[in-house]
Amino acid sequence: MSASITNSKEISIDLSEDEKNKLTFQLCQILENWKLEDADQLCILSLEDILKPRHLYMYRRGDKAFDFTNEMAKRTKMILGIDESLGTTFPTNKEYASVWLKRSVKKFKHKTPLELMLSGDSGMNRVWHFLDCTQGWRS
């Protein structure tokens, strides 16, 4: 089955090995571009109880691919959506996305978007909805 890797709207969990590898690489690149600590990357991926931070290099290098369970597919959709929205919000300076994620936002009661994202699905959805107003239309 073909997976849409660039489209954050739908992600099938029935992926070929090649699709899993590409999607794993894309997720690792996004999280690296956001300049997150390894432990935070695992938390955002909801893999903190499954993987150790020191093992992430195998996924970044392409030696291993993430197991795209229902939970992982849901997190992947949110990460891709947030990344796409950050690209739209900051089209001329991609580096600013990593800065914005770590700055307090008044709308989030002076918490950083990263703090919300690390708190779980509801926090990730809040950040995504804040960046992409069309997400609220779908809820």
PDB file of C-alpha atoms in Angstrom:
ATOM      1  CA  MET A   1       0.000   0.000   0.000  1.00  0.00           C
ATOM      2  CA  SER A   2       1.295   3.434  -0.822  1.00  0.00           C
ATOM      3  CA  ALA A   3       1.769   5.897   2.000  1.00  0.00           C
ATOM      4  CA  SER A   4       1.551   9.609   1.601  1.00  0.00           C
ATOM      5  CA  ILE A   5       4.718  10.823   3.232  1.00  0.00           C
ATOM      6  CA  THR A   6       4.464  14.502   2.364  1.00  0.00           C
ATOM      7  CA  ASN A   7       0.743  14.802   3.025  1.00  0.00           C
ATOM      8  CA  SER A   8       0.060  15.118   6.746  1.00  0.00           C
ATOM      9  CA  LYS A   9      -3.664  14.393   6.373  1.00  0.00           C
ATOM     10  CA  GLU A  10      -3.627  10.598   6.135  1.00  0.00           C
ATOM     11  CA  ILE A  11      -0.993   8.030   7.028  1.00  0.00           C
ATOM     12  CA  SER A  12      -1.596   4.351   6.557  1.00  0.00           C
ATOM     13  CA  ILE A  13      -0.018   1.964   9.042  1.00  0.00           C
ATOM     14  CA  ASP A  14       0.191  -0.703   6.327  1.00  0.00           C
ATOM     15  CA  LEU A  15       3.531   0.507   4.980  1.00  0.00           C
ATOM     16  CA  SER A  16       6.215  -1.220   2.957  1.00  0.00           C
ATOM     17  CA  GLU A  17       9.714  -1.387   4.432  1.00  0.00           C
ATOM     18  CA  ASP A  18      10.862   1.313   2.009  1.00  0.00           C
ATOM     19  CA  GLU A  19       7.987   3.596   3.055  1.00  0.00           C
ATOM     20  CA  LYS A  20       8.760   2.969   6.740  1.00  0.00           C
ATOM     21  CA  ASN A  21      12.414   3.843   6.135  1.00  0.00           C
ATOM     22  CA  LYS A  22      11.541   7.059   4.284  1.00  0.00           C
ATOM     23  CA  LEU A  23       9.015   8.127   6.898  1.00  0.00           C
ATOM     24  CA  THR A  24      11.412   7.302   9.749  1.00  0.00           C
ATOM     25  CA  PHE A  25      14.130   9.371   8.069  1.00  0.00           C
ATOM     26  CA  GLN A  26      11.699  12.257   7.504  1.00  0.00           C
ATOM     27  CA  LEU A  27      10.589  12.238  11.156  1.00  0.00           C
ATOM     28  CA  CYS A  28      14.199  12.151  12.376  1.00  0.00           C
ATOM     29  CA  GLN A  29      15.073  15.068  10.092  1.00  0.00           C
ATOM     30  CA  ILE A  30      12.140  17.141  11.361  1.00  0.00           C
ATOM     31  CA  LEU A  31      12.997  16.530  15.009  1.00  0.00           C
ATOM     32  CA  GLU A  32      16.674  17.273  14.353  1.00  0.00           C
ATOM     33  CA  ASN A  33      15.739  20.501  12.551  1.00  0.00           C
ATOM     34  CA  TRP A  34      13.719  21.480  15.612  1.00  0.00           C
ATOM     35  CA  LYS A  35      16.966  21.027  17.610  1.00  0.00           C
ATOM     36  CA  LEU A  36      15.385  18.813  20.265  1.00  0.00           C
ATOM     37  CA  GLU A  37      17.244  16.675  22.787  1.00  0.00           C
ATOM     38  CA  ASP A  38      17.091  12.931  22.080  1.00  0.00           C
ATOM     39  CA  ALA A  39      14.876  12.286  25.130  1.00  0.00           C
ATOM     40  CA  ASP A  40      12.425  14.967  23.947  1.00  0.00           C
ATOM     41  CA  GLN A  41      12.388  13.460  20.459  1.00  0.00           C
ATOM     42  CA  LEU A  42      11.424  10.080  21.899  1.00  0.00           C
ATOM     43  CA  CYS A  43       8.721  11.679  24.038  1.00  0.00           C
ATOM     44  CA  ILE A  44       7.212  13.496  21.054  1.00  0.00           C
ATOM     45  CA  LEU A  45       7.277  10.241  19.092  1.00  0.00           C
ATOM     46  CA  SER A  46       5.678   8.488  22.103  1.00  0.00           C
ATOM     47  CA  LEU A  47       8.581   6.034  22.144  1.00  0.00           C
ATOM     48  CA  GLU A  48      10.177   6.995  25.461  1.00  0.00           C
ATOM     49  CA  ASP A  49       9.130   3.669  27.045  1.00  0.00           C
ATOM     50  CA  ILE A  50      10.277   1.636  24.032  1.00  0.00           C
ATOM     51  CA  LEU A  51      13.610   3.127  22.950  1.00  0.00           C
ATOM     52  CA  LYS A  52      16.574   4.612  24.734  1.00  0.00           C
ATOM     53  CA  PRO A  53      17.921   7.969  23.523  1.00  0.00           C
ATOM     54  CA  ARG A  54      21.263   6.387  22.632  1.00  0.00           C
ATOM     55  CA  HIS A  55      19.533   4.116  20.081  1.00  0.00           C
ATOM     56  CA  LEU A  56      18.123   6.974  17.992  1.00  0.00           C
ATOM     57  CA  TYR A  57      21.272   7.120  15.868  1.00  0.00           C
ATOM     58  CA  MET A  58      20.318   3.776  14.258  1.00  0.00           C
ATOM     59  CA  TYR A  59      17.055   5.304  13.042  1.00  0.00           C
ATOM     60  CA  ARG A  60      18.716   8.536  11.882  1.00  0.00           C
ATOM     61  CA  ARG A  61      21.278   6.547   9.890  1.00  0.00           C
ATOM     62  CA  GLY A  62      18.614   4.400   8.281  1.00  0.00           C
ATOM     63  CA  ASP A  63      19.696   1.139   9.930  1.00  0.00           C
ATOM     64  CA  LYS A  64      16.255   0.700  11.491  1.00  0.00           C
ATOM     65  CA  ALA A  65      12.737   1.983  10.864  1.00  0.00           C
ATOM     66  CA  PHE A  66      10.086   2.867  13.413  1.00  0.00           C
ATOM     67  CA  ASP A  67       7.228   0.414  13.918  1.00  0.00           C
ATOM     68  CA  PHE A  68       4.209   2.401  12.747  1.00  0.00           C
ATOM     69  CA  THR A  69       1.522   1.314  15.192  1.00  0.00           C
ATOM     70  CA  ASN A  70      -1.766   3.216  15.482  1.00  0.00           C
ATOM     71  CA  GLU A  71      -0.231   5.452  18.170  1.00  0.00           C
ATOM     72  CA  MET A  72       2.874   6.080  16.073  1.00  0.00           C
ATOM     73  CA  ALA A  73       0.755   6.865  12.996  1.00  0.00           C
ATOM     74  CA  LYS A  74      -1.245   9.387  15.043  1.00  0.00           C
ATOM     75  CA  ARG A  75       1.933  11.042  16.346  1.00  0.00           C
ATOM     76  CA  THR A  76       3.448  11.038  12.861  1.00  0.00           C
ATOM     77  CA  LYS A  77       0.404  12.826  11.467  1.00  0.00           C
ATOM     78  CA  MET A  78       0.674  15.501  14.176  1.00  0.00           C
ATOM     79  CA  ILE A  79       4.437  15.958  13.736  1.00  0.00           C
ATOM     80  CA  LEU A  80       4.111  16.290   9.960  1.00  0.00           C
ATOM     81  CA  GLY A  81       1.199  18.698  10.403  1.00  0.00           C
ATOM     82  CA  ILE A  82       3.073  20.856  12.906  1.00  0.00           C
ATOM     83  CA  ASP A  83       6.162  20.891  10.686  1.00  0.00           C
ATOM     84  CA  GLU A  84       4.126  21.859   7.625  1.00  0.00           C
ATOM     85  CA  SER A  85       2.410  24.618   9.604  1.00  0.00           C
ATOM     86  CA  LEU A  86       5.732  25.919  10.938  1.00  0.00           C
ATOM     87  CA  GLY A  87       6.989  26.073   7.350  1.00  0.00           C
ATOM     88  CA  THR A  88       3.943  28.128   6.399  1.00  0.00           C
ATOM     89  CA  THR A  89       4.243  30.362   9.458  1.00  0.00           C
ATOM     90  CA  PHE A  90       7.973  30.982   8.957  1.00  0.00           C
ATOM     91  CA  PRO A  91       8.492  30.607   5.189  1.00  0.00           C
ATOM     92  CA  THR A  92      11.622  32.745   4.937  1.00  0.00           C
ATOM     93  CA  ASN A  93      13.452  31.424   7.998  1.00  0.00           C
ATOM     94  CA  LYS A  94      13.171  27.683   8.623  1.00  0.00           C
ATOM     95  CA  GLU A  95      15.547  28.003  11.585  1.00  0.00           C
ATOM     96  CA  TYR A  96      13.024  30.109  13.460  1.00  0.00           C
ATOM     97  CA  ALA A  97      10.762  27.081  13.960  1.00  0.00           C
ATOM     98  CA  SER A  98      13.199  25.651  16.513  1.00  0.00           C
ATOM     99  CA  VAL A  99      13.385  29.026  18.272  1.00  0.00           C
ATOM    100  CA  TRP A 100       9.591  29.439  18.336  1.00  0.00           C
ATOM    101  CA  LEU A 101       9.079  25.970  19.827  1.00  0.00           C
ATOM    102  CA  LYS A 102      11.188  26.970  22.839  1.00  0.00           C
ATOM    103  CA  ARG A 103       9.718  30.434  23.468  1.00  0.00           C
ATOM    104  CA  SER A 104       6.800  30.981  25.808  1.00  0.00           C
ATOM    105  CA  VAL A 105       3.519  31.824  24.109  1.00  0.00           C
ATOM    106  CA  LYS A 106       0.914  33.960  25.847  1.00  0.00           C
ATOM    107  CA  LYS A 107      -1.920  31.904  24.306  1.00  0.00           C
ATOM    108  CA  PHE A 108      -0.432  28.813  26.011  1.00  0.00           C
ATOM    109  CA  LYS A 109      -0.396  30.506  29.435  1.00  0.00           C
ATOM    110  CA  HIS A 110       3.273  31.391  28.919  1.00  0.00           C
ATOM    111  CA  LYS A 111       4.301  27.775  28.362  1.00  0.00           C
ATOM    112  CA  THR A 112       6.466  26.916  25.404  1.00  0.00           C
ATOM    113  CA  PRO A 113       4.967  24.971  22.500  1.00  0.00           C
ATOM    114  CA  LEU A 114       7.560  22.287  23.231  1.00  0.00           C
ATOM    115  CA  GLU A 115       6.272  21.928  26.809  1.00  0.00           C
ATOM    116  CA  LEU A 116       2.765  21.360  25.471  1.00  0.00           C
ATOM    117  CA  MET A 117       3.970  18.892  22.854  1.00  0.00           C
ATOM    118  CA  LEU A 118       5.850  16.916  25.505  1.00  0.00           C
ATOM    119  CA  SER A 119       2.677  16.706  27.609  1.00  0.00           C
ATOM    120  CA  GLY A 120       0.991  14.360  25.122  1.00  0.00           C
ATOM    121  CA  ASP A 121      -1.567  14.219  22.338  1.00  0.00           C
ATOM    122  CA  SER A 122      -3.743  17.049  23.617  1.00  0.00           C
ATOM    123  CA  GLY A 123      -0.729  19.360  23.852  1.00  0.00           C
ATOM    124  CA  MET A 124       0.456  18.415  20.382  1.00  0.00           C
ATOM    125  CA  ASN A 125      -3.026  19.057  19.021  1.00  0.00           C
ATOM    126  CA  ARG A 126      -3.153  22.467  20.740  1.00  0.00           C
ATOM    127  CA  VAL A 127       0.111  23.486  19.098  1.00  0.00           C
ATOM    128  CA  TRP A 128      -1.017  22.171  15.698  1.00  0.00           C
ATOM    129  CA  HIS A 129      -4.402  23.923  15.961  1.00  0.00           C
ATOM    130  CA  PHE A 130      -2.681  27.154  17.006  1.00  0.00           C
ATOM    131  CA  LEU A 131      -0.408  27.051  13.951  1.00  0.00           C
ATOM    132  CA  ASP A 132      -3.010  25.760  11.487  1.00  0.00           C
ATOM    133  CA  CYS A 133      -6.466  27.216  11.992  1.00  0.00           C
ATOM    134  CA  THR A 134      -7.963  24.731   9.522  1.00  0.00           C
ATOM    135  CA  GLN A 135      -7.384  21.947  12.075  1.00  0.00           C
ATOM    136  CA  GLY A 136     -10.120  23.482  14.226  1.00  0.00           C
ATOM    137  CA  TRP A 137     -12.550  23.195  11.321  1.00  0.00           C
ATOM    138  CA  ARG A 138     -12.015  19.438  11.168  1.00  0.00           C
ATOM    139  CA  SER A 139     -12.589  18.810  14.864  1.00  0.00           C
TER     140      SER A 139
END
